[in-house]
Short mmCIF file of C-alpha atoms in Angstrom, two decimals:
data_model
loop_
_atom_site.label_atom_id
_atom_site.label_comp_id
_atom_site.label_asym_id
_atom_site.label_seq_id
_atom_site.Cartn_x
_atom_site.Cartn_y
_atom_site.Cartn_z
CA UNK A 1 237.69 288.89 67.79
CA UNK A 2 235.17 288.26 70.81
CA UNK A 3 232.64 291.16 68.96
CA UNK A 4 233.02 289.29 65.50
CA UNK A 5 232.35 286.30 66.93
CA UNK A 6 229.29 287.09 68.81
CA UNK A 7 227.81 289.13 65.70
CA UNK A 8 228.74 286.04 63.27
CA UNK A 9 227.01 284.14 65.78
CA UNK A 10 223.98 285.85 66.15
CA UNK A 11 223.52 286.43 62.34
CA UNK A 12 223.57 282.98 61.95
CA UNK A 13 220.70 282.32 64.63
CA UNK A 14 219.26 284.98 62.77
CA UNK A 15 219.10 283.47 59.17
CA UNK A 16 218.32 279.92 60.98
CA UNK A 17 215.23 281.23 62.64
CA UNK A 18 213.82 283.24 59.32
CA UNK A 19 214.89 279.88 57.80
CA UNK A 20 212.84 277.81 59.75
CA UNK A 21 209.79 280.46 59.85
CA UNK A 22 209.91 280.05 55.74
CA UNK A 23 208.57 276.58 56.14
CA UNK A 24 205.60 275.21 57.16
CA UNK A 25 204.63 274.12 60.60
CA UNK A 26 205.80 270.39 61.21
CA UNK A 27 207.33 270.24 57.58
CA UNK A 28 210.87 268.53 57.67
CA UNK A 29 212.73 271.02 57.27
CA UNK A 30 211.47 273.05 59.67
CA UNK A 31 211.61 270.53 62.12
CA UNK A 32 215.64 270.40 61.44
CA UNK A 33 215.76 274.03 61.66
CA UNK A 34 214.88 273.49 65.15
CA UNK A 35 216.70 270.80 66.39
CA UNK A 36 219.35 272.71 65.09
CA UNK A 37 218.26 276.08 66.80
CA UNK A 38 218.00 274.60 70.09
CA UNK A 39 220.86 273.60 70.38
CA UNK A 40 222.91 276.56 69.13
CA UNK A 41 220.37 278.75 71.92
CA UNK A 42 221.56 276.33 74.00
CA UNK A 43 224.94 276.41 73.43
CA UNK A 44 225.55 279.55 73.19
CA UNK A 45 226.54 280.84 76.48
CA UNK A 46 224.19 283.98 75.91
CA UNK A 47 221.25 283.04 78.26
CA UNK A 48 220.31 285.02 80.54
CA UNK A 49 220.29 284.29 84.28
CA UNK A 50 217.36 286.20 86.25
CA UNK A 51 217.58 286.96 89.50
CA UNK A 52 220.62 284.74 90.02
CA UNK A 53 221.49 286.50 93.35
CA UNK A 54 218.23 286.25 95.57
CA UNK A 55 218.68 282.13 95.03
CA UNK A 56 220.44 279.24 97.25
CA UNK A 57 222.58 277.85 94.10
CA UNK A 58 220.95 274.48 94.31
CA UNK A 59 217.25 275.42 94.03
CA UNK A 60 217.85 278.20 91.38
CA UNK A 61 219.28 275.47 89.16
CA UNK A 62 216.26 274.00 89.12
CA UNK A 63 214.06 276.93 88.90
CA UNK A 64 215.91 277.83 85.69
CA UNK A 65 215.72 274.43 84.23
CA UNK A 66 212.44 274.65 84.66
CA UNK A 67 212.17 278.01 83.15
CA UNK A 68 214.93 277.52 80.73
CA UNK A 69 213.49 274.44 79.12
CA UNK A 70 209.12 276.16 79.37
CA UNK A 71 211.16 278.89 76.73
CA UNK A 72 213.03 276.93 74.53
CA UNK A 73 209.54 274.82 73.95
CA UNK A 74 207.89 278.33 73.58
CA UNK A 75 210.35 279.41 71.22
CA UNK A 76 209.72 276.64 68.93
CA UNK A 77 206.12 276.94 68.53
CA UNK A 78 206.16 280.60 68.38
CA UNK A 79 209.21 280.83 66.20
CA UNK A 80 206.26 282.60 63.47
CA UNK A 81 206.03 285.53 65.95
CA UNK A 82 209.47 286.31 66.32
CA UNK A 83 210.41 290.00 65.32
CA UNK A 84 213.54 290.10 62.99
CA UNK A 85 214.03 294.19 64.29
CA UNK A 86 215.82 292.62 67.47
CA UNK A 87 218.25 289.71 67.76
CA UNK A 88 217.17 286.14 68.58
CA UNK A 89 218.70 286.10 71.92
CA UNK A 90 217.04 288.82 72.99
CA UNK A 91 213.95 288.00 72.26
CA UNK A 92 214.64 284.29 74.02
CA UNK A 93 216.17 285.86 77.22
CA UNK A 94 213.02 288.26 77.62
CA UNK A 95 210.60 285.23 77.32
CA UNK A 96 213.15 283.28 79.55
CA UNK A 97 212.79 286.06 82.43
CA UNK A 98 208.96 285.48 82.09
CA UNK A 99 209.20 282.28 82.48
CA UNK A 100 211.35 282.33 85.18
CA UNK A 101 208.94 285.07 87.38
CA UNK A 102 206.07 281.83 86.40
CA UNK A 103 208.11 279.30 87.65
CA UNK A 104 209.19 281.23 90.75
CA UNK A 105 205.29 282.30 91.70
CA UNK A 106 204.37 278.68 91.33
CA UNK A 107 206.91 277.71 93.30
CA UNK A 108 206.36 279.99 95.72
CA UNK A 109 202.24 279.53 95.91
CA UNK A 110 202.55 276.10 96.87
CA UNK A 111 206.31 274.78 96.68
CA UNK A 112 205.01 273.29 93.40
CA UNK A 113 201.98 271.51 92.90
CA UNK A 114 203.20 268.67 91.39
CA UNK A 115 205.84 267.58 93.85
CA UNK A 116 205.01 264.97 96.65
CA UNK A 117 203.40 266.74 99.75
CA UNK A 118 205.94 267.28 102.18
CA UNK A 119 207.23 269.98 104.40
CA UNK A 120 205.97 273.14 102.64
CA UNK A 121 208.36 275.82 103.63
CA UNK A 122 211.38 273.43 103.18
CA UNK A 123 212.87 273.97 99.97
CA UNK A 124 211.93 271.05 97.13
CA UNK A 125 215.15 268.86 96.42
CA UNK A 126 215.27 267.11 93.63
CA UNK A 127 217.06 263.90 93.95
CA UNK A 128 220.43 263.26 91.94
CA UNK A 129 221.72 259.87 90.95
CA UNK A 130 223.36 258.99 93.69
CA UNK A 131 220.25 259.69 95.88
CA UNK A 132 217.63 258.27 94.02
CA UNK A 133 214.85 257.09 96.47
CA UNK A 134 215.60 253.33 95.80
CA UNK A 135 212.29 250.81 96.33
CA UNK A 136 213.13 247.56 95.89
CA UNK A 137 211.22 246.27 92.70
CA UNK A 138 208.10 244.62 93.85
CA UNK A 139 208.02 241.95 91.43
CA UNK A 140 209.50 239.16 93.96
CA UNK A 141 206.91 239.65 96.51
CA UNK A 142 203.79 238.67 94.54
CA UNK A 143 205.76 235.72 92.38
CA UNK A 144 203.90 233.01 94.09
CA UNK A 145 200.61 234.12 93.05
CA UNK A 146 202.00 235.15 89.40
CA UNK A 147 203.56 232.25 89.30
CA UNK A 148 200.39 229.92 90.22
CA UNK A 149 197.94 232.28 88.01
CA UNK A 150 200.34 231.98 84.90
CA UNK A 151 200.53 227.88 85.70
CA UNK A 152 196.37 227.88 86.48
CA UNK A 153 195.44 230.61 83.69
CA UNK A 154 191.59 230.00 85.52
CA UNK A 155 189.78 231.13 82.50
CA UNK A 156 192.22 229.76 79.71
CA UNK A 157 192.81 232.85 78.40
CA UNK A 158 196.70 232.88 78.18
CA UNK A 159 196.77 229.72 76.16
CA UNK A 160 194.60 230.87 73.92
CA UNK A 161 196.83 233.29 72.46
CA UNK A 162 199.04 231.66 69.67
CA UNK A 163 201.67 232.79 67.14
CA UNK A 164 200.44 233.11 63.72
CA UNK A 165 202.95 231.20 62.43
CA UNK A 166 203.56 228.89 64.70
CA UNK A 167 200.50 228.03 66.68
CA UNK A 168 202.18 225.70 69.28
CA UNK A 169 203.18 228.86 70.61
CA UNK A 170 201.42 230.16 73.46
CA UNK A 171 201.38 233.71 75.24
CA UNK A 172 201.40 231.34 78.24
CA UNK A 173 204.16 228.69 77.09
CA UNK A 174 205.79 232.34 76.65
CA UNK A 175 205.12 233.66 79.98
CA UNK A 176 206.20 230.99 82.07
CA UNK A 177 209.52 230.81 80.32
CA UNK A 178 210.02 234.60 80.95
CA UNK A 179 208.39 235.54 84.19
CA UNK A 180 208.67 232.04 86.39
CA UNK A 181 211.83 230.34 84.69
CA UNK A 182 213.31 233.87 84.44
CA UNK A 183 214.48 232.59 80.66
CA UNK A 184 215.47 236.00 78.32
CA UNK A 185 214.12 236.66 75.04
CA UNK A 186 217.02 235.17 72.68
CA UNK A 187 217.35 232.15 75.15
CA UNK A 188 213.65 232.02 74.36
CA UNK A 189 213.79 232.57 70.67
CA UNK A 190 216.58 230.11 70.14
CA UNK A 191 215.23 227.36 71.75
CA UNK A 192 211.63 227.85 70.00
CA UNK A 193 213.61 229.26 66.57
CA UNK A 194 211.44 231.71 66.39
CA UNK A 195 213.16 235.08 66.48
CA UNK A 196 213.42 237.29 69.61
CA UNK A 197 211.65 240.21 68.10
CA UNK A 198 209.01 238.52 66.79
CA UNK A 199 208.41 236.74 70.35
CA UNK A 200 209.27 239.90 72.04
CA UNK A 201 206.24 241.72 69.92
CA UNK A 202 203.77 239.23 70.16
CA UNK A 203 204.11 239.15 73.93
CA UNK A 204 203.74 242.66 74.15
CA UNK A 205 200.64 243.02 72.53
CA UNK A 206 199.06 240.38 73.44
CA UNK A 207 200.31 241.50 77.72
CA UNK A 208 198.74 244.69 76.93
CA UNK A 209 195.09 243.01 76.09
CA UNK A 210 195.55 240.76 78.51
CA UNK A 211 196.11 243.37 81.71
CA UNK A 212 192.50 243.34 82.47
CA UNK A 213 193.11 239.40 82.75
CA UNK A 214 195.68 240.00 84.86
CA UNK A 215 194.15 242.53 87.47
CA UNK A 216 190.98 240.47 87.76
CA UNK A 217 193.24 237.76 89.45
CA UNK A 218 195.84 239.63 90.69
CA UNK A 219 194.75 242.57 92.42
CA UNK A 220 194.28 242.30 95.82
CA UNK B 1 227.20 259.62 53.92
CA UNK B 2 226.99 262.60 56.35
CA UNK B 3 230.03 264.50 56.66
CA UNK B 4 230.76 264.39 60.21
CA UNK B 5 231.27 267.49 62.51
CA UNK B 6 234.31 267.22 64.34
CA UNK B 7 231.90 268.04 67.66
CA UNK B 8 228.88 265.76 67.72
CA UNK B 9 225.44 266.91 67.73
CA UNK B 10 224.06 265.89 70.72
CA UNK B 11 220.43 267.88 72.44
CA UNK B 12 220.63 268.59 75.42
CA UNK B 13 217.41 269.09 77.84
CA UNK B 14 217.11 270.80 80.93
CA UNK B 15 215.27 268.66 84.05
CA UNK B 16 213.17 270.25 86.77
CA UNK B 17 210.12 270.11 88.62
CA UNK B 18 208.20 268.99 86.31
CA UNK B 19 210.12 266.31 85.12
CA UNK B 20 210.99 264.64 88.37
CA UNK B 21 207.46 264.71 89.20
CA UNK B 22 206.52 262.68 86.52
CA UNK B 23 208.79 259.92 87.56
CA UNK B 24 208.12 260.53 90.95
CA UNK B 25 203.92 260.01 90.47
CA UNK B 26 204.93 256.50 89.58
CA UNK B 27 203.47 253.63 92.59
CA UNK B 28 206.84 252.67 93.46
CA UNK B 29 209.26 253.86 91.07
CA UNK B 30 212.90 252.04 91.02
CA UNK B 31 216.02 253.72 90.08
CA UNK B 32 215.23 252.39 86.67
CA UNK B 33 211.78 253.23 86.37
CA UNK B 34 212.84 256.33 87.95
CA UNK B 35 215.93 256.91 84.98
CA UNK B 36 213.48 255.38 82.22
CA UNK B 37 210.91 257.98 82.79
CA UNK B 38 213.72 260.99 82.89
CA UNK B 39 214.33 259.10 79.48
CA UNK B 40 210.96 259.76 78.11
CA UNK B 41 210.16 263.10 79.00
CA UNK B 42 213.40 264.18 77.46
CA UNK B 43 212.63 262.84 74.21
CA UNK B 44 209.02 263.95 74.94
CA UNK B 45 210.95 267.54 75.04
CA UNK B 46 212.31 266.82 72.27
CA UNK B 47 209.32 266.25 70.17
CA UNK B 48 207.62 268.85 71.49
CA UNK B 49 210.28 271.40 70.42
CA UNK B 50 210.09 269.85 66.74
CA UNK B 51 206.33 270.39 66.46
CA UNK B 52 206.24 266.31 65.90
CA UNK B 53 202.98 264.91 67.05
CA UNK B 54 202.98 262.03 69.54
CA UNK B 55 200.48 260.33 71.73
CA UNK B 56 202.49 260.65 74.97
CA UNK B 57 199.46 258.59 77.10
CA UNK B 58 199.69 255.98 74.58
CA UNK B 59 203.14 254.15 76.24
CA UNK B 60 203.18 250.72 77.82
CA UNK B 61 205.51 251.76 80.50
CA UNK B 62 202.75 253.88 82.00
CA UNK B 63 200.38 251.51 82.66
CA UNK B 64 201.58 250.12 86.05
CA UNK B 65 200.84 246.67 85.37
CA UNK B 66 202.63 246.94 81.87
CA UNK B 67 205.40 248.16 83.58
CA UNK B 68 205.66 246.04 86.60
CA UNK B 69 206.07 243.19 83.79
CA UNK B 70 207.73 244.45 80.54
CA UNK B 71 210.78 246.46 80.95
CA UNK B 72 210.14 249.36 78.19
CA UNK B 73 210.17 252.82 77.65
CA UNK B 74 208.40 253.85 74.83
CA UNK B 75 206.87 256.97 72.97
CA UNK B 76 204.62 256.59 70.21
CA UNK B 77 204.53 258.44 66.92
CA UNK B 78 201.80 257.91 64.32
CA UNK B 79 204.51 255.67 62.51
CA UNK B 80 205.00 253.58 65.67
CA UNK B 81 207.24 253.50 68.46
CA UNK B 82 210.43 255.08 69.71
CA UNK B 83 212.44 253.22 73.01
CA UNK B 84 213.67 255.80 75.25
CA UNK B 85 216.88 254.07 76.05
CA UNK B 86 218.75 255.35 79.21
CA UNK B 87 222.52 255.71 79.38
CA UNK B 88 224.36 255.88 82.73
CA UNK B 89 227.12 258.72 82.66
CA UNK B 90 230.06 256.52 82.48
CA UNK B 91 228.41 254.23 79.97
CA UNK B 92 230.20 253.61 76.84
CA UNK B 93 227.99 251.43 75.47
CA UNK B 94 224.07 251.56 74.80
CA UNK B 95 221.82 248.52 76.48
CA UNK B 96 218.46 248.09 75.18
CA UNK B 97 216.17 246.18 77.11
CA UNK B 98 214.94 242.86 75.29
CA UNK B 99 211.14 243.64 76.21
CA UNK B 100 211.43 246.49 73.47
CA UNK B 101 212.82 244.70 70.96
CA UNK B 102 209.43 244.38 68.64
CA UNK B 103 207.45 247.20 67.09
CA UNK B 104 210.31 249.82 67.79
CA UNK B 105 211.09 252.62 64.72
CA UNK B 106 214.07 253.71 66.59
CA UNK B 107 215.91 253.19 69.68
CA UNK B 108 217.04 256.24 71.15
CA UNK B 109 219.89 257.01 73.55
CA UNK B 110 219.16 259.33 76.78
CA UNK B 111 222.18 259.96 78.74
CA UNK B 112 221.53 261.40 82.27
CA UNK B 113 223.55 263.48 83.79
CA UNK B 114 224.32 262.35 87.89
CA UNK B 115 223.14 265.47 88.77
CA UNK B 116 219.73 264.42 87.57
CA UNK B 117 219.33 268.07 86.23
CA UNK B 118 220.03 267.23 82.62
CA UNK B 119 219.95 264.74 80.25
CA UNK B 120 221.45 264.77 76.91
CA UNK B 121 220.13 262.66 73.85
CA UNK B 122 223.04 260.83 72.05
CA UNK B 123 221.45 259.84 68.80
CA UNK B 124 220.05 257.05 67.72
CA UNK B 125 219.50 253.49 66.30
CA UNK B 126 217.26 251.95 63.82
CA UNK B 127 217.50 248.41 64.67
CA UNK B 128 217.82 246.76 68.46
CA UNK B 129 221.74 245.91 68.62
CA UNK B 130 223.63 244.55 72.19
CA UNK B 131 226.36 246.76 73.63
CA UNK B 132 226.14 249.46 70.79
CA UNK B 133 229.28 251.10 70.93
CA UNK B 134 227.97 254.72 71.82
CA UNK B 135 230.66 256.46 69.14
CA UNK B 136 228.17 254.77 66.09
CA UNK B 137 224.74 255.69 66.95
CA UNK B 138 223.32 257.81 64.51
CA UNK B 139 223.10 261.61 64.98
CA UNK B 140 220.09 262.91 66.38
CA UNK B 141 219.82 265.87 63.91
CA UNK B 142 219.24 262.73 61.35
CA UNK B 143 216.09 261.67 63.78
CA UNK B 144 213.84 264.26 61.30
CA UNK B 145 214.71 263.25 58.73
CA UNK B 146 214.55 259.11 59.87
CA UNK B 147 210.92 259.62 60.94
CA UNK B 148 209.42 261.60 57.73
CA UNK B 149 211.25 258.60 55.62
CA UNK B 150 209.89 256.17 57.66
CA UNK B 151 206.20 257.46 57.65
CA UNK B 152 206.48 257.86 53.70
CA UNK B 153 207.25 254.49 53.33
CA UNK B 154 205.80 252.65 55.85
CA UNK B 155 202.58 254.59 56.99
CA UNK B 156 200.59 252.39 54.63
CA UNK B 157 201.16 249.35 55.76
CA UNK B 158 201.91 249.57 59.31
CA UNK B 159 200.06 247.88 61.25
CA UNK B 160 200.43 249.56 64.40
CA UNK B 161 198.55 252.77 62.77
CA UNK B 162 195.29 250.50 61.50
CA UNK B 163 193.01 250.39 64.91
CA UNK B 164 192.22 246.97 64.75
CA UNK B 165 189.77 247.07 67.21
CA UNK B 166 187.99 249.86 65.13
CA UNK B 167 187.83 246.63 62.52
CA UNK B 168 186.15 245.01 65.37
CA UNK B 169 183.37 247.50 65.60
CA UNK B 170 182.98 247.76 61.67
CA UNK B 171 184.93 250.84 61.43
CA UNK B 172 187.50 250.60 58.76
CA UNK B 173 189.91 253.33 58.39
CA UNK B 174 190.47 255.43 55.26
CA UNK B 175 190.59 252.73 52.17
CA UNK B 176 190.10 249.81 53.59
CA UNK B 177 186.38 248.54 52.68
CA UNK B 178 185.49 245.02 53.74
CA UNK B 179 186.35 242.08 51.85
CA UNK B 180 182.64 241.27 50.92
CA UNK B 181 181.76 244.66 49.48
CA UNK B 182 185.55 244.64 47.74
CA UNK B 183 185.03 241.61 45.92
CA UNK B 184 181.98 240.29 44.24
CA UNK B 185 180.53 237.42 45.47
CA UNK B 186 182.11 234.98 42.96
CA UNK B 187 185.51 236.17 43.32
CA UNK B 188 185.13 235.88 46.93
CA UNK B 189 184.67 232.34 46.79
CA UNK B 190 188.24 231.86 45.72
CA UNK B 191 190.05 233.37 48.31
CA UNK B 192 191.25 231.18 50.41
CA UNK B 193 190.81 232.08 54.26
CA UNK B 194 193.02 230.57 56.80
CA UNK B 195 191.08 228.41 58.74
CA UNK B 196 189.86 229.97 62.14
CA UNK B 197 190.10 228.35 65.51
CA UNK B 198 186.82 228.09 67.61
CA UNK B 199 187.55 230.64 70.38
CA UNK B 200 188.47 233.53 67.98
CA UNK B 201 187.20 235.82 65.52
CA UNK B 202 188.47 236.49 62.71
CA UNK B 203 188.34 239.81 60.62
CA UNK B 204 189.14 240.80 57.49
CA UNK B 205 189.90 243.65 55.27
CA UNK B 206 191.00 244.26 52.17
CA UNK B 207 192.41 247.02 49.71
CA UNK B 208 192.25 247.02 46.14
CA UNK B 209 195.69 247.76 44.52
CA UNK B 210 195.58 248.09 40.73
CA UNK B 211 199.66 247.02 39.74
CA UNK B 212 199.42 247.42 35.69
CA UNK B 213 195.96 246.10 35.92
CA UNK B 214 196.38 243.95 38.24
CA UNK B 215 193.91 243.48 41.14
CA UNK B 216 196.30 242.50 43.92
CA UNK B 217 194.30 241.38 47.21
CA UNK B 218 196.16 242.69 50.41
CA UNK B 219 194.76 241.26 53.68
CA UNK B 220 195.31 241.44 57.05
CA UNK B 221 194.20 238.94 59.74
CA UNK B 222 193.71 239.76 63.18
CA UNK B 223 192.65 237.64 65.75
CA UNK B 224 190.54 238.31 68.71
CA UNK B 225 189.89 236.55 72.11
CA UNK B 226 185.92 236.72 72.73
CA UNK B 227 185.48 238.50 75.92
#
């Protein structure tokens, strides 16, 4: 029962990969091939675990995430070189034990680059929900002057930018609503009946041009 | 209408190193900003896995000053944007922040695991809703097939793929020609152009569309702030 199900399994990773390799890179349907491949990989309870032993629990978990999810990407855009003699998971749990040695020598050359400096030799924790480093959102402590450059706009800049449609309505009528009267987008949109996601993309836009604006007064 | 699998579809992607140091290299991230960027770089995975191109760069919520005042998480495709939207591991319903409520494709639901070593993507939504029940988001194995409809339709038209500011600097992307050399002269004179306000130039293109002989006129207006 256990055999059958592992060959029936396999055969149909099998026919999903030559599937996928029959179309062409970024077409649809190989693109839903893939989704669909990753997950069964996933799934599957046939991934390897290298060098699970030499490991505190903890930090191999996140060596083999890191490894795990470098192959799975790998797989996907090599899926073309994949040799139909041997069976899928085979060929993802020898690229998954070369990925893991990778991640390991990083980790072990400088306790990951990418990670915050900190105590070298200690082991890299990565933080789970419960012990997120919390800051408190900075937003509150420079309100004042947000406040007073949205109210001054020195260079007239903010009212200048009006909705096409309805031109009494400023990015900085918009701004002060949202960012100094702390009013949400359908509060906003039903007392101007203008609809939230119209406001909403207007504001964004026209925030993202502005930024330099913003900075120039702003930035201490 | 799908036949739905008695076990849902979900993807699920593995978070490391990499990952967390992403939302760590943020200036002070907050538990959300923290979550939202988790968020990202699992659909980011997901992308990646599906060969489907995105500008990862491209997304408000890494510009610090964008996201110090906009609360978004977005990835952007050729055919616009997606909203990374997280999901707490209790939630039962989806919350998508009103700051990404315009010039989304798709809203898509990230739910992290409180280990912080996964995250698993729900499915999806088309159009912003409150309190989404999570039971009737869309499966993500539809996403594909969402996205190639939505470029086949849309791609045209959408404004978000037209660089405007190419317009700016005379470059006009793949048939658009300006409205001067699309028109002669005479016909030009009896278009009418929406008046322009001092401070702001105005450009225009235009496409010719021949409907059953028919030469249609599309424009598209764009204002810009003289710097």
């Amino acid at each position: 029962m256990e055999l059958e199900d592992r060959s029936s399994f396999a055969e149909q990773l099998r026919q999903h990969v030559e599937e996928a390799r029959a179309h062409p890179p970024r077409s649809l349907q190989r693109q839903k091939l893939l989704n669909q491949i990753v997950q069964e990989i996933f799934n599957s309870g046939r991934l390897g675990h290298p060098q699970q032993a030499l490991w505190p629990p903890d930090l191999y978990e996140d060596l083999y995430n890191e490894a795990l999810q470098k192959t799975l990407i790998e797989i996907c855009q090599k899926i073309d070189k994949y040799n139909s003699e041997y069976p899928v998971m085979a060929w993802v749990n020898f690229r998954l034990n070369y990925q893991f040695v990778a991640v390991v020598q990083d980790y072990q050359r400088q306790g990951i680059t990418q990670l915050p400096k900190g105590n070298k030799m200690a082991p890299v924790r990565l933080p789970s929900l419960e012990n997120l480093p919390i800051a408190i959102p900075n937003s509150t402590e420079d309100a004042p002057q947000l406040q007073q450059f949205l109210r001054q706009d020195p260079e007239g800049l903010l009212q200048k930018q009006r909705l096409r449609d309805r031109p009494d309505v400023t990015f900085q009528m918009l701004a002060i609503a949202k960012f100094i009267e702390g009013k949400s987008w359908p509060q906003i949109a039903a007392e101007l009946e203008v609809s939230a996601q119209t406001l909403c993309s207007f504001f964004n836009r026209q925030l993202r041009d502005l930024i330099p604006y913003f900075k120039k007064y702003l930035e201490a | 209408m799908m036949n739905q699998t008695l076990k849902p579809l979900y993807f699920a992607v593995p978070l490391a190193f990499e990952a967390h140091a992403i939302a760590q290299d943020q200036s002070q991230p907050t538990q959300r900003s923290y979550l939202k960027a988790l968020a990202v770089y699992a659909v980011e995975f997901y992308l990646r896995c599906l060969g489907i191109g995105a500008d990862f760069a491209q997304g408000d919520w890494r510009d610090p000053w964008m996201s110090k005042l906009i609360d978004v998480a977005d990835v952007c495709l050729p055919q616009g944007k997606l909203e990374c939207c997280v999901v707490l591991p209790n939630a039962e319903v989806l919350q998508i922040s009103p700051d990404a409520w315009g010039d989304r494709i798709a809203y898509v639901a990230v739910q992290m695991d409180r280990s912080l070593k996964s995250a698993t993507l729900l499915g999806f939504i088309p159009n912003p809703a409150i309190d989404l029940p999570l039971s009737q988001l869309r499966s993500i194995d539809q996403l594909p097939d969402f996205l190639s409809q939505f470029a086949q339709q849309n791609l045209p038209m959408n404004r978000s793929f037209i660089n405007l500011r190419n317009w700016l600097e005379g470059a006009f992307e793949t048939g658009w020609q300006s409205l001067e050399s699309a028109l002669e002269m005479n016909q030009l004179q009896a278009i009418a152009v929406r008046g322009e306000e001092r401070h702001e130039i105005s450009v225009r293109q235009a496409k010719l569309i021949d409907l059953a002989s028919i030469w249609a006129i599309d424009r598209s207006c764009c204002r810009w702030q003289l710097r």
